[in-house]
Coordinates of C-alpha atoms in Angstrom, one line a residue:
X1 CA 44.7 -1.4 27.8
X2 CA 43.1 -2.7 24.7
X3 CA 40.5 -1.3 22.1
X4 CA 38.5 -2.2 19.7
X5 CA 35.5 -1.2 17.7
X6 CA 33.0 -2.9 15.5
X7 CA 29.4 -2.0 14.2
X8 CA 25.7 -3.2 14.3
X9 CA 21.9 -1.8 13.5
X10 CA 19.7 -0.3 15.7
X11 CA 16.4 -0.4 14.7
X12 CA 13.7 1.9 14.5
X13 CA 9.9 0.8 12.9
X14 CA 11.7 -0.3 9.1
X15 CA 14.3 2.3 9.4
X16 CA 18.1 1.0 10.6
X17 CA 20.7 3.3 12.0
X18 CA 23.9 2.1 12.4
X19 CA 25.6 1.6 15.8
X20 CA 29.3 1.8 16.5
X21 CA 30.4 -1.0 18.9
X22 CA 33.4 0.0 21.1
X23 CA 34.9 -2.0 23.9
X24 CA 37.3 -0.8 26.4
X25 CA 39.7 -3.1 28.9
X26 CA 41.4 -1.5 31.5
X27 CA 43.1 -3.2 34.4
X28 CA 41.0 -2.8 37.7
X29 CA 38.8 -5.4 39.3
X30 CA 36.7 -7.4 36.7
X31 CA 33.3 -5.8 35.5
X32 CA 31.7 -5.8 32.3
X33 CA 30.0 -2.1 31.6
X34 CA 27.0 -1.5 29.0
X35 CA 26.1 2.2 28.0
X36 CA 24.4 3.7 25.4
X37 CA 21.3 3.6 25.9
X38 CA 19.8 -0.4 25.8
X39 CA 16.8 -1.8 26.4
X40 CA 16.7 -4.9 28.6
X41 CA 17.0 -7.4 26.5
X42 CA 20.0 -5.6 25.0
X43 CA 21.4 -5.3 28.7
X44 CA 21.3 -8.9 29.5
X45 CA 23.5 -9.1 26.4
X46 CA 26.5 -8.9 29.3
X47 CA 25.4 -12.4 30.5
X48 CA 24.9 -13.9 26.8
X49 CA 27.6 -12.8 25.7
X50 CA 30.4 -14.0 28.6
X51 CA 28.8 -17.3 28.4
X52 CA 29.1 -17.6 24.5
X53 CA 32.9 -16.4 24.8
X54 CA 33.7 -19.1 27.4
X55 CA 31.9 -21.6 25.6
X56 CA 33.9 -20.9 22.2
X57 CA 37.2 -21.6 23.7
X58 CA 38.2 -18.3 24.0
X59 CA 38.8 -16.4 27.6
X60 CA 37.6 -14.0 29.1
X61 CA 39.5 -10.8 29.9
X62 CA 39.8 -10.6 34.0
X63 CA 39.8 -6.4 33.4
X64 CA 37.5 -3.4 33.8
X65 CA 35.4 -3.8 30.4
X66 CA 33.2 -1.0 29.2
X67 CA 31.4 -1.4 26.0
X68 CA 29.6 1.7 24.3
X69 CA 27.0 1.8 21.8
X70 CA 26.8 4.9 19.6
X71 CA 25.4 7.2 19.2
X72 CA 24.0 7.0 22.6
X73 CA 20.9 8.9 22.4
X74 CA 19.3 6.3 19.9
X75 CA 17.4 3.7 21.4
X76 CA 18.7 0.0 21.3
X77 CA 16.6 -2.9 21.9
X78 CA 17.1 -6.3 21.2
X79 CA 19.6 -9.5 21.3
X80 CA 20.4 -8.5 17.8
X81 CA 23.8 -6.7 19.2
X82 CA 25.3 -10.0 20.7
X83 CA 27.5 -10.9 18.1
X84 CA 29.4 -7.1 17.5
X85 CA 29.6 -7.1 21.1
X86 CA 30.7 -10.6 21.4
X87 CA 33.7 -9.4 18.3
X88 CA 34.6 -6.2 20.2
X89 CA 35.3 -8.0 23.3
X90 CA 37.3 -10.4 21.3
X91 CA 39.0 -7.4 19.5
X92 CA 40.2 -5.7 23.3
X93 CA 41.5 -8.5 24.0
X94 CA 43.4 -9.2 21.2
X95 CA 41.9 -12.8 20.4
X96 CA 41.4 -11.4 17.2
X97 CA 42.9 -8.4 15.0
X98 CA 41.1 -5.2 15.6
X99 CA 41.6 -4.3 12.0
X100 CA 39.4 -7.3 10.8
X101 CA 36.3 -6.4 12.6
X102 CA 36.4 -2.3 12.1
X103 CA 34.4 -2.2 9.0
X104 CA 32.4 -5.2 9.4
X105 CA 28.6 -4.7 10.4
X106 CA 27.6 -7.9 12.9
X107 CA 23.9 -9.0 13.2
X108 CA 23.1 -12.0 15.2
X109 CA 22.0 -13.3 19.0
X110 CA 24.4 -15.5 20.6
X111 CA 23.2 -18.6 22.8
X112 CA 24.9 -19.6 26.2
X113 CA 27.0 -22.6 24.0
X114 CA 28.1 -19.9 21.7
X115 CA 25.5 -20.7 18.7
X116 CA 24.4 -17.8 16.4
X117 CA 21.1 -17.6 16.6
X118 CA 18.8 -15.2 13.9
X119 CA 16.8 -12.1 14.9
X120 CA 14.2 -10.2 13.1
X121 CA 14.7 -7.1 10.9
X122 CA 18.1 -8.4 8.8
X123 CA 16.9 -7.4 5.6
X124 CA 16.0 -3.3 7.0
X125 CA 19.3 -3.8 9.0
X126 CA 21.5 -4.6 6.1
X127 CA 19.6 -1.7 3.9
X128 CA 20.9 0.7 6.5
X129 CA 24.5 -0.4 6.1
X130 CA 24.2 -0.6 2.6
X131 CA 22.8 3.4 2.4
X132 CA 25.9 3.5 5.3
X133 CA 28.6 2.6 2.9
X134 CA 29.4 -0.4 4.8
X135 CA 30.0 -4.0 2.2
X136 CA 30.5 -6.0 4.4
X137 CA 28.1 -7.8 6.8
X138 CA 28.3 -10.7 8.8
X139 CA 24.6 -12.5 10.0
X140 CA 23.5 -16.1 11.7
X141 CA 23.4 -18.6 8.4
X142 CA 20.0 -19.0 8.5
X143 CA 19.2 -15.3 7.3
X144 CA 21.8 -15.0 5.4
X145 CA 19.4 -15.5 2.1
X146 CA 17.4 -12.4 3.5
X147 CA 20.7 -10.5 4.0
X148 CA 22.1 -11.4 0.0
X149 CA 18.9 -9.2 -1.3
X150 CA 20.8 -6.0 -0.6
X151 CA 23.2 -5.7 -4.0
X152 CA 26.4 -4.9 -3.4
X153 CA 27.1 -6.2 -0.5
X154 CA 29.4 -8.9 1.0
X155 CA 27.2 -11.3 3.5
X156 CA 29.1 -14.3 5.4
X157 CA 26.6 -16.3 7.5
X158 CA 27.6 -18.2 10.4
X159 CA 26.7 -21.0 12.2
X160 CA 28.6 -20.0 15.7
X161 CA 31.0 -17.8 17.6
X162 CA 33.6 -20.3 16.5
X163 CA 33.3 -20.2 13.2
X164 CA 33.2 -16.2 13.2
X165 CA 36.8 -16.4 15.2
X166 CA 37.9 -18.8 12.7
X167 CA 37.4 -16.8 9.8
X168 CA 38.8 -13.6 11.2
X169 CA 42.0 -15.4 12.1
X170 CA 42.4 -17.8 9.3
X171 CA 42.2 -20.8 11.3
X172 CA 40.2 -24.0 9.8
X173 CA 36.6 -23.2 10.2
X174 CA 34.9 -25.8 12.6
X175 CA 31.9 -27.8 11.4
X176 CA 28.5 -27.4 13.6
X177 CA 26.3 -30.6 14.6
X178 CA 22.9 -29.6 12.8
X179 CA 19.9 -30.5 14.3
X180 CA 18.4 -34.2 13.9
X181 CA 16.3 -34.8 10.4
X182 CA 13.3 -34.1 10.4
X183 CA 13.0 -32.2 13.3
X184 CA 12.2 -28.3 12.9
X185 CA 15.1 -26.2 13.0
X186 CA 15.2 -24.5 16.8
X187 CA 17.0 -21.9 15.4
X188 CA 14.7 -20.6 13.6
X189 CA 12.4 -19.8 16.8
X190 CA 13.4 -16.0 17.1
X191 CA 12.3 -15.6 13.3
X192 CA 8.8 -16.2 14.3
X193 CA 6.8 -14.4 16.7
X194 CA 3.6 -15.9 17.6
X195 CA 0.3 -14.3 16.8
X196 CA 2.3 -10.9 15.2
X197 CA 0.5 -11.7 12.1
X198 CA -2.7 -9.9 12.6
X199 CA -3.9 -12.8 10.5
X200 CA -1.7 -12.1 7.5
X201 CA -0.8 -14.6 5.2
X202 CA 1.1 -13.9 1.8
X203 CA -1.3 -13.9 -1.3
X204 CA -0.5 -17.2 -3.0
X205 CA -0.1 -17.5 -6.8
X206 CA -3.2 -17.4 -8.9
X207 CA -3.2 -20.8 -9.9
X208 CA -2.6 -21.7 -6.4
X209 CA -5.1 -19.8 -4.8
X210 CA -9.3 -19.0 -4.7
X211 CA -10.3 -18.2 -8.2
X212 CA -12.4 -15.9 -9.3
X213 CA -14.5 -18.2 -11.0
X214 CA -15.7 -20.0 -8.3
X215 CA -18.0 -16.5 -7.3
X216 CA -21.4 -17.3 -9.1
X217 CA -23.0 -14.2 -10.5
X218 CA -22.1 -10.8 -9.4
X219 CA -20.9 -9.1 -12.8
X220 CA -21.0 -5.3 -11.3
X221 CA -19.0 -6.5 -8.3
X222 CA -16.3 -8.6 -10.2
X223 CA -16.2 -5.2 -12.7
X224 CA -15.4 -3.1 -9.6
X225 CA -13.0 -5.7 -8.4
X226 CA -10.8 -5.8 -11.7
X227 CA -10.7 -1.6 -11.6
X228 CA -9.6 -1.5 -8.1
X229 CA -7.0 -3.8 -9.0
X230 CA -5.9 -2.1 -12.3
X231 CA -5.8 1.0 -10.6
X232 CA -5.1 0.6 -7.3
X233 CA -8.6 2.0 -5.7
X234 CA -9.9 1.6 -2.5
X235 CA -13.0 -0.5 -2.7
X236 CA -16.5 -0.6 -0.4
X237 CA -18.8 -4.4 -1.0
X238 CA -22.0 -3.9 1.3
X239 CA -24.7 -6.1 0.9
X240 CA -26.6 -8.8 2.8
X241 CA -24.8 -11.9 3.9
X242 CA -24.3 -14.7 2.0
X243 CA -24.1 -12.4 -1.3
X244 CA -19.8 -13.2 -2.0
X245 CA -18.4 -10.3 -0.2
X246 CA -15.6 -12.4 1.1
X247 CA -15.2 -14.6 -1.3
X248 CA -14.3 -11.5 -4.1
X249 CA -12.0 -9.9 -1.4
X250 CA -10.1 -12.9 -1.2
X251 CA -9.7 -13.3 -4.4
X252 CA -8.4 -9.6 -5.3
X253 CA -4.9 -10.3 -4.2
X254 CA -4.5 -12.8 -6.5
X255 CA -5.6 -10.5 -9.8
X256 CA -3.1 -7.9 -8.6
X257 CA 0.4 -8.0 -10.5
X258 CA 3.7 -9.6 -9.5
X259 CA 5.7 -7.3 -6.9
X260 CA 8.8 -5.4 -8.7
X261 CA 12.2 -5.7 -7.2
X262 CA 12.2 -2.6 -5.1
X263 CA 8.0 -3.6 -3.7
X264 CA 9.5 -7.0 -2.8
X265 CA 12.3 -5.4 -0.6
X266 CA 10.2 -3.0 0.8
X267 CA 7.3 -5.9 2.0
X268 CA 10.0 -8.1 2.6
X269 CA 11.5 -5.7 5.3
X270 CA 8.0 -5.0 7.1
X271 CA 7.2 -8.6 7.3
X272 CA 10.9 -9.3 8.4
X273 CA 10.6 -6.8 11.3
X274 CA 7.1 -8.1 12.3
X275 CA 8.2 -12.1 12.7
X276 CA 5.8 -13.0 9.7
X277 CA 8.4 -13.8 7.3
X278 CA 8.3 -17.4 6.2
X279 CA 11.6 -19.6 6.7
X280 CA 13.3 -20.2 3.8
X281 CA 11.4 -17.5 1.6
X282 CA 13.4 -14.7 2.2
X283 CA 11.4 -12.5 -0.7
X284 CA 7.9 -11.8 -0.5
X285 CA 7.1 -11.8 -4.7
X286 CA 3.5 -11.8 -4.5
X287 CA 0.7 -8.7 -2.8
X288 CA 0.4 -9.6 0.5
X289 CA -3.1 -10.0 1.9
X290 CA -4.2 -8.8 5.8
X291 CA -7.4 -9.4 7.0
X292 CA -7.7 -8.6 11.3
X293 CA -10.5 -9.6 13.2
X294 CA -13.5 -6.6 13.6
X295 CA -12.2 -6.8 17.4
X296 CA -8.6 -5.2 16.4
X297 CA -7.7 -2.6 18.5
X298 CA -6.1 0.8 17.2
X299 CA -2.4 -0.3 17.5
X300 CA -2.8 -3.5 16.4
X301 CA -4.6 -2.0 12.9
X302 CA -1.5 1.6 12.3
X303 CA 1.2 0.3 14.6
X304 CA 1.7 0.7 18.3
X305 CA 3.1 -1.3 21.4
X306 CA 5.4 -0.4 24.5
X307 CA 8.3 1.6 23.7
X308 CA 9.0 2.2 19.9
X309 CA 5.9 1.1 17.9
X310 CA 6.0 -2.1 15.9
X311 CA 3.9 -2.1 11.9
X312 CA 0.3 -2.9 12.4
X313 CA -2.0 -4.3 9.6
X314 CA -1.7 -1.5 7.8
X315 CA 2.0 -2.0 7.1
X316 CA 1.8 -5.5 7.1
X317 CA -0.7 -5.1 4.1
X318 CA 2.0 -2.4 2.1
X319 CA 2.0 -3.0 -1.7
X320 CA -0.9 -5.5 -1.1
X321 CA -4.5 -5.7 0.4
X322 CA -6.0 -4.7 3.3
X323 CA -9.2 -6.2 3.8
X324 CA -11.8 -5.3 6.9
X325 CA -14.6 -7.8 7.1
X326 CA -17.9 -6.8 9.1
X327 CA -16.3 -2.9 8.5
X328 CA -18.7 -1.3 11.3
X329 CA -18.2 -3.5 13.3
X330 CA -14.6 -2.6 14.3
X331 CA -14.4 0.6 16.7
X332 CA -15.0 4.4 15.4
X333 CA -11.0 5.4 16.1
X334 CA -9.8 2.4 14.2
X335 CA -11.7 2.8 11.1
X336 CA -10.8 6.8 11.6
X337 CA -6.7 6.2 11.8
X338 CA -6.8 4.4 8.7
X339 CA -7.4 8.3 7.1
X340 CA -4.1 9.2 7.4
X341 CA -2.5 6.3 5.4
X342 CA -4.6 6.2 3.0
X343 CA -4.1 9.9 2.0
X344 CA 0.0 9.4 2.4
X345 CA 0.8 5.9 2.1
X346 CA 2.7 5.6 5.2
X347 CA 1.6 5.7 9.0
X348 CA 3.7 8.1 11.4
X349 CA 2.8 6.9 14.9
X350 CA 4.5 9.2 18.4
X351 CA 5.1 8.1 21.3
X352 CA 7.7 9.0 24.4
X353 CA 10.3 6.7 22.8
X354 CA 10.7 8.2 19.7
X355 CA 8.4 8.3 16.4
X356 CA 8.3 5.9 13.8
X357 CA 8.0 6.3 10.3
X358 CA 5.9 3.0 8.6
X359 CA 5.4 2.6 4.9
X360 CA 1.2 1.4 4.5
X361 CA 0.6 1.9 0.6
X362 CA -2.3 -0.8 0.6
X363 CA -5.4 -1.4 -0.9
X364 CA -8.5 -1.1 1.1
X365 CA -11.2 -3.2 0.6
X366 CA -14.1 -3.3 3.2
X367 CA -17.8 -5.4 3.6
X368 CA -20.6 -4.2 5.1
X369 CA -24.3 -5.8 5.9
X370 CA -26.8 -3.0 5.6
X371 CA -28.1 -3.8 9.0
X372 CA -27.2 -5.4 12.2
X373 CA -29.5 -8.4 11.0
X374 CA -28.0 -8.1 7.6
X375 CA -31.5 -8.5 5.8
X376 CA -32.5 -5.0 5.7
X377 CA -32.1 -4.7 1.6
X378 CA -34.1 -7.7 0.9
X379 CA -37.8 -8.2 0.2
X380 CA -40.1 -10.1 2.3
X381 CA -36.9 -11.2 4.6
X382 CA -38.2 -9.7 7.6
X383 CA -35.6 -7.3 9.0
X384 CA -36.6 -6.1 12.0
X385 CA -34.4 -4.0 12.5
X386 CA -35.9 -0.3 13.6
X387 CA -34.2 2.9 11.2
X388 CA -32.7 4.5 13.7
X389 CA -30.8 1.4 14.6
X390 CA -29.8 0.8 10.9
X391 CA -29.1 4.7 10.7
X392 CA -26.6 4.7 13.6
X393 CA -24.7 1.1 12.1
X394 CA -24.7 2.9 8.9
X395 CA -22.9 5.8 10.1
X396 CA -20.1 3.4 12.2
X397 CA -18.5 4.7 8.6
X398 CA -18.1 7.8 9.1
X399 CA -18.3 10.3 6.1
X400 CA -14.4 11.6 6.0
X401 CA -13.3 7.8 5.8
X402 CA -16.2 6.7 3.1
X403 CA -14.7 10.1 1.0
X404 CA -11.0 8.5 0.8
X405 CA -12.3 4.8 -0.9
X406 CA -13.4 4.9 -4.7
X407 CA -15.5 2.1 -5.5
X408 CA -18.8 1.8 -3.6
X409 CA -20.9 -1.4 -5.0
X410 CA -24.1 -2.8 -3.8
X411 CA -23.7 -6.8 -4.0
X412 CA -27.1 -8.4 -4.9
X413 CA -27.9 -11.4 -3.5
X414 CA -27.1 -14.5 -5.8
X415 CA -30.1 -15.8 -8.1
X416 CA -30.9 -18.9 -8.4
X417 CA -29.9 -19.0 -12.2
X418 CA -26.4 -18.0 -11.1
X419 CA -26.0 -20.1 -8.2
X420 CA -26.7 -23.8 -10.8
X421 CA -24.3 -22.2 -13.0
X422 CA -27.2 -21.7 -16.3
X423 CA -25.9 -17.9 -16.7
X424 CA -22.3 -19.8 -17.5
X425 CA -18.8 -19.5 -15.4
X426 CA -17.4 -16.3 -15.0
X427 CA -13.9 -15.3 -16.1
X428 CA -10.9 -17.3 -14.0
X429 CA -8.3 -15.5 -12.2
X430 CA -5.6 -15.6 -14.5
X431 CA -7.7 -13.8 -17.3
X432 CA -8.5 -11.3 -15.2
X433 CA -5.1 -10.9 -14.0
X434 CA -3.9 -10.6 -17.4
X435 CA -6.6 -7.8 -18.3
X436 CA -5.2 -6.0 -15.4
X437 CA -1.8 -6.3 -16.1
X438 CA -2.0 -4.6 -19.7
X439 CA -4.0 -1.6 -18.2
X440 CA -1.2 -1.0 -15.6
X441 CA 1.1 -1.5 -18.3
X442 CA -0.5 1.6 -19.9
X443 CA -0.8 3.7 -16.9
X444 CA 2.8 3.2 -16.7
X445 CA 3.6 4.3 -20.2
X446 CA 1.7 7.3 -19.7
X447 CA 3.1 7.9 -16.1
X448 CA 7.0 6.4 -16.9
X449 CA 8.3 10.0 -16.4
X450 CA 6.4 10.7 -13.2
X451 CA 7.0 9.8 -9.5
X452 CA 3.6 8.0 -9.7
X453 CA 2.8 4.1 -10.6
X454 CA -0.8 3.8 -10.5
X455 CA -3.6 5.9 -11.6
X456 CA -4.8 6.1 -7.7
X457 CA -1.5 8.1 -7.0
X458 CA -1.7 10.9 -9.3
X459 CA -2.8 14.4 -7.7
X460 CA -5.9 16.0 -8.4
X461 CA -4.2 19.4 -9.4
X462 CA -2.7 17.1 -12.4
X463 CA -5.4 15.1 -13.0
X464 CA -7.2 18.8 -14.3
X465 CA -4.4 20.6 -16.1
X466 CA -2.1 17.8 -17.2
X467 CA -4.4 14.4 -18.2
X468 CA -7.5 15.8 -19.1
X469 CA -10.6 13.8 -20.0
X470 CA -12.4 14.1 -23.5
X471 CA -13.8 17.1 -23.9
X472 CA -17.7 17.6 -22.7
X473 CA -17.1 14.1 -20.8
X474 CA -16.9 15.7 -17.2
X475 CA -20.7 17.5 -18.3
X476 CA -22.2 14.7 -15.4
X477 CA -19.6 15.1 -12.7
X478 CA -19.7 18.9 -12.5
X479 CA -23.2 19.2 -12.2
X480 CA -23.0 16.4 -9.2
X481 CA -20.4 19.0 -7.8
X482 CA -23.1 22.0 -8.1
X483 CA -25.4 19.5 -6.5
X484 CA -23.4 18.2 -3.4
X485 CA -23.2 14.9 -4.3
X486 CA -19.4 15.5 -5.0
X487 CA -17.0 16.9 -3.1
X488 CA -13.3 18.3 -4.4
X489 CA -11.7 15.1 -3.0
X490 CA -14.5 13.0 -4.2
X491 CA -14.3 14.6 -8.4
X492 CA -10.1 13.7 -7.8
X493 CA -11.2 10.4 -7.2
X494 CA -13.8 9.7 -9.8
X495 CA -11.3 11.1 -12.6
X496 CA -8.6 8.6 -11.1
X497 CA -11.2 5.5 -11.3
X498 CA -12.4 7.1 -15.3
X499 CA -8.6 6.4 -16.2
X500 CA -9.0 3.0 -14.9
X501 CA -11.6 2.6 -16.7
X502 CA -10.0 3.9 -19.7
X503 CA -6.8 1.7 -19.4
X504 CA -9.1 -1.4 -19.1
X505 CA -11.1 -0.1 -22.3
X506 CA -8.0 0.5 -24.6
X507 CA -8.9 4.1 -24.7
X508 CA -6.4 7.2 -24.8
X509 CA -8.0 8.9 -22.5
X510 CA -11.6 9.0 -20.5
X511 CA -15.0 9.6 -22.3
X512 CA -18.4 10.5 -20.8
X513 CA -19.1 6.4 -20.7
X514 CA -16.0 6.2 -18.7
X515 CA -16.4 9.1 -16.1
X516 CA -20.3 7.8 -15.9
X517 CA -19.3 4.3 -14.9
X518 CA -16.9 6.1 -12.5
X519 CA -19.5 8.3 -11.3
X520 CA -21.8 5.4 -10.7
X521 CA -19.4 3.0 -8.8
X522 CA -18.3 6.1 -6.7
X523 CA -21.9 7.8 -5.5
X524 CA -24.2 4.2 -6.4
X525 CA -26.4 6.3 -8.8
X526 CA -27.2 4.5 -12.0
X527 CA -26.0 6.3 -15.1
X528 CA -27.4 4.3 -17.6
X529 CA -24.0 2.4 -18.0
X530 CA -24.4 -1.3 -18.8
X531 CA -22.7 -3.9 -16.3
X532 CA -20.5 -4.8 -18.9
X533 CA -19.8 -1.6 -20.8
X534 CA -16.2 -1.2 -22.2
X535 CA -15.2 -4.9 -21.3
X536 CA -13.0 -6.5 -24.5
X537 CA -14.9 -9.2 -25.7

């Protein structure tokens, strides 16, 4: 009778437990057993896996084999278990040492000629080990650049069963035939999953990507654009088509900051478990931006799917921007789940399987027409378009979810001065990006002993006791709250966006020109404020 054990990661959403691999021979007819719980994909494993072995050079034990995955009462999906299972064969039979495997964590799918072959997930996966107090982790060779993210731990990539056997029993390590040049790496197929984007792509760099320059006119607009990004603050652009509402969403990821270390692992792992993480870039540096189609469906937009839920746009846009063109046109329940995650940051989806825990701290930026016909705010353009008709695609944003975003501009149509360029260029990309980052730079002075980054963060309950505005400069905003044009939620909010405003302005803390231009960018009354109050010259 022979034994041996070895581990793998079970994954579930972004979150990795850590499965113990243990395989059993016992002499009785020939069998191969798999418990614990797996999927289908993870049960076909038996056929993978015997094939691989064979294929290797190594034999196959003629006994009663039993392989258990625990614990057993988490669910296990995937081909990602073919390699452990594949070692703690090996192990039973003594082709290799027991010993050498038992505190190795295996990741990889195995092909019937014995290649290694990469799965999704390795970066979450070898997280989990990490928090496990496992060091050492062996993945296929093409993720092995994901896996070397975690610190302090030991990765070995491999090419092939072969090479794995080699290097457990110090024999010379076999070379494997690459693929042809200039042909695409078929390895790299289970990396990939087509059309799990959601139309995501990652935010290129500034100089690489739309500038804000290019956007003719729209001072107001651009203003609310640079807040939002200072501050981290939801944004609403409605306006008649035509006017640059796409063109300044598009633009906002590139005017947010550089990712830090611990953002970077945290999108990297998302995009890694979605199949949306680009070959050969295993770190996502930059905000990534996600913008669905209006027809996304509810799952597709918080996370969903058969069995245990896989990250929707919402996650796929953590740490970046989320960016909902033609915002009533998608359905009332879609719009509505969004509520949740942008109140907590993270998306916690149910199902029969198990529930999932998703991070989905994004930014959300939404456009609007006023109308079905989009013409309904401008003169003589001949909307037709009766009220209650225009009342009813109004209200497609309902009043709960219009509460929970910060910045509500009207964008003017473009004049005709603007459009030939005679009222001058506006600011590029990188200036605004560098305006940005010195006002997150002092929020996060004045919030470096705090569990908060951003101004957007910070609870209301501290935003009234702890960082106070000027005094008499909240005069405006409580007599909007007597009036109902404020509610508790929405004051937290303004006071959030005043300390934007006062981090782009240089100022220690909020004055009544601040909270007005808050005020006004929150309810779309004019205070008097100039477009361009408080900008450095």
């Amino acid at each position: 009778m022979g034994f041996a054990r070895t581990c793998s990661v079970a994954l579930v959403g972004v979150e990795g437990v850590v499965v113990e691999v243990q395989a059993d021979l016992e002499p009785g007819v020939a069998a191969f057993t798999l418990v614990g719980l797996p999927d289908k994909s993870l049960s076909e494993s038996r056929d993978r896996v015997r094939a691989a072995v064979v294929n290797s050079g190594a034999e196959w034990p003629q006994k009663k084999l039993t392989v258990g995955l625990s614990p057993a009462s988490v669910p296990k999906g995937g081909s990602g278990f073919d390699l452990a299972v594949a070692a703690a064969v090996l192990g039973a039979a003594e082709r290799i040492d027991p010993r050498a495997i038992a505190d190795l964590v295996l990741i990889g799918e195995l092909g019937l000629d014995g290649r290694v072959r990469p799965v999704r997930g390795v970066l979450p996966a070898v997280l989990a080990a990490a928090d496990a107090g496992y060091s050492q982790v062996v993945v296929p060779e093409q993720t092995a650049g994901e896996a070397s993210l975690v610190p302090g731990v030991s990765v070995l990539g491999v090419r092939s069963l072969r090479q794995l056997i080699a290097v457990l029993t110090d024999e010379p390590v076999p070379d494997e035939e690459a693929d042809r040049e200039g042909r695409p790496d078929a390895m790299l197929a289970g990396l990939l999953v087509p059309g799990a984007g959601i139309g995501t792509g990652l935010a290129a760099e500034p100089t690489e990507g739309p500038d804000l320059a290019d956007v003719a006119g729209q001072h107001r607009a651009r203003r609310a654009l640079e807040i939002a990004a200072a501050g981290s603050h939801h944004l609403l652009l409605s306006g008649p088509p035509g006017a640059g509402k796409t063109m300044l969403a598009e633009r906002l990821p590139g005017i947010l900051p550089p990712l830090t270390r611990q953002e970077s692992l945290e999108v990297t792992a998302v995009h890694s478990v979605a199949g949306i993480l680009p070959p050969g870039e295993p770190l996502v540096r930059r905000a990534p931006y996600c913008a669905p189609h209006h027809s996304a469906t509810m799952q597709s937009l918080v996370g969903g799917g058969n069995g245990l839920p896989r990250p929707g746009a919402v996650s796929l846009a953590h740490r970046g921007v989320l960016f909902l063109d033609e915002a009533p046109e998608f359905s009332g329940k879609a719009l509505d789940a969004l509520r949740q995650p942008l109140e907590s940051g993270r998306v916690v989806i149910a199902r029969a399987a198990g529930v999932v825990r998703l991070p989905a701290r994004f930014l959300l930026a939404l456009a609007a027409n006023p109308c079905p016909c989009g013409r309904h705010t401008l003169y003589g353009a001949g909307c037709e378009c009766p009220a209650s008709v225009i009342r009813r695609y109004q209200a497609r944003l309902s009043g709960p979810l219009l509460d929970r975003v910060d910045l509500r501009v009207e964008v003017e149509p473009v004049t005709r001065d603007d459009l030939l360029g005679r009222g001058g260029r506006g600011e590029t990309t990188v200036t605004v990006a560098a305006r940005v980052h010195e006002a997150r730079a002092r929020a996060a002075a004045r919030l470096a002993d705090t569990p908060w980054r951003v101004n957007s963060e910070i609870p209301g309950h501290e935003l009234r006791t702890r960082y106070l505005a000027a005094p008499g400069a909240l005069a405006t905003a409580e007599r909007d709250v007597e009036r109902g044009l404020l509610t508790a939620r929405g004051l937290d909010r303004v006071l959030r966006v005043a300390w934007t405003v006062a981090d782009l302005n240089g100022h220690g803390r909020p004055d009544s020109q601040d909270i007005a231009l808050a005020l006004e960018l929150r309810t779309g009354v004019a205070r008097g404020v100039p477009v361009g109050a408080g900008e450095p010259a």
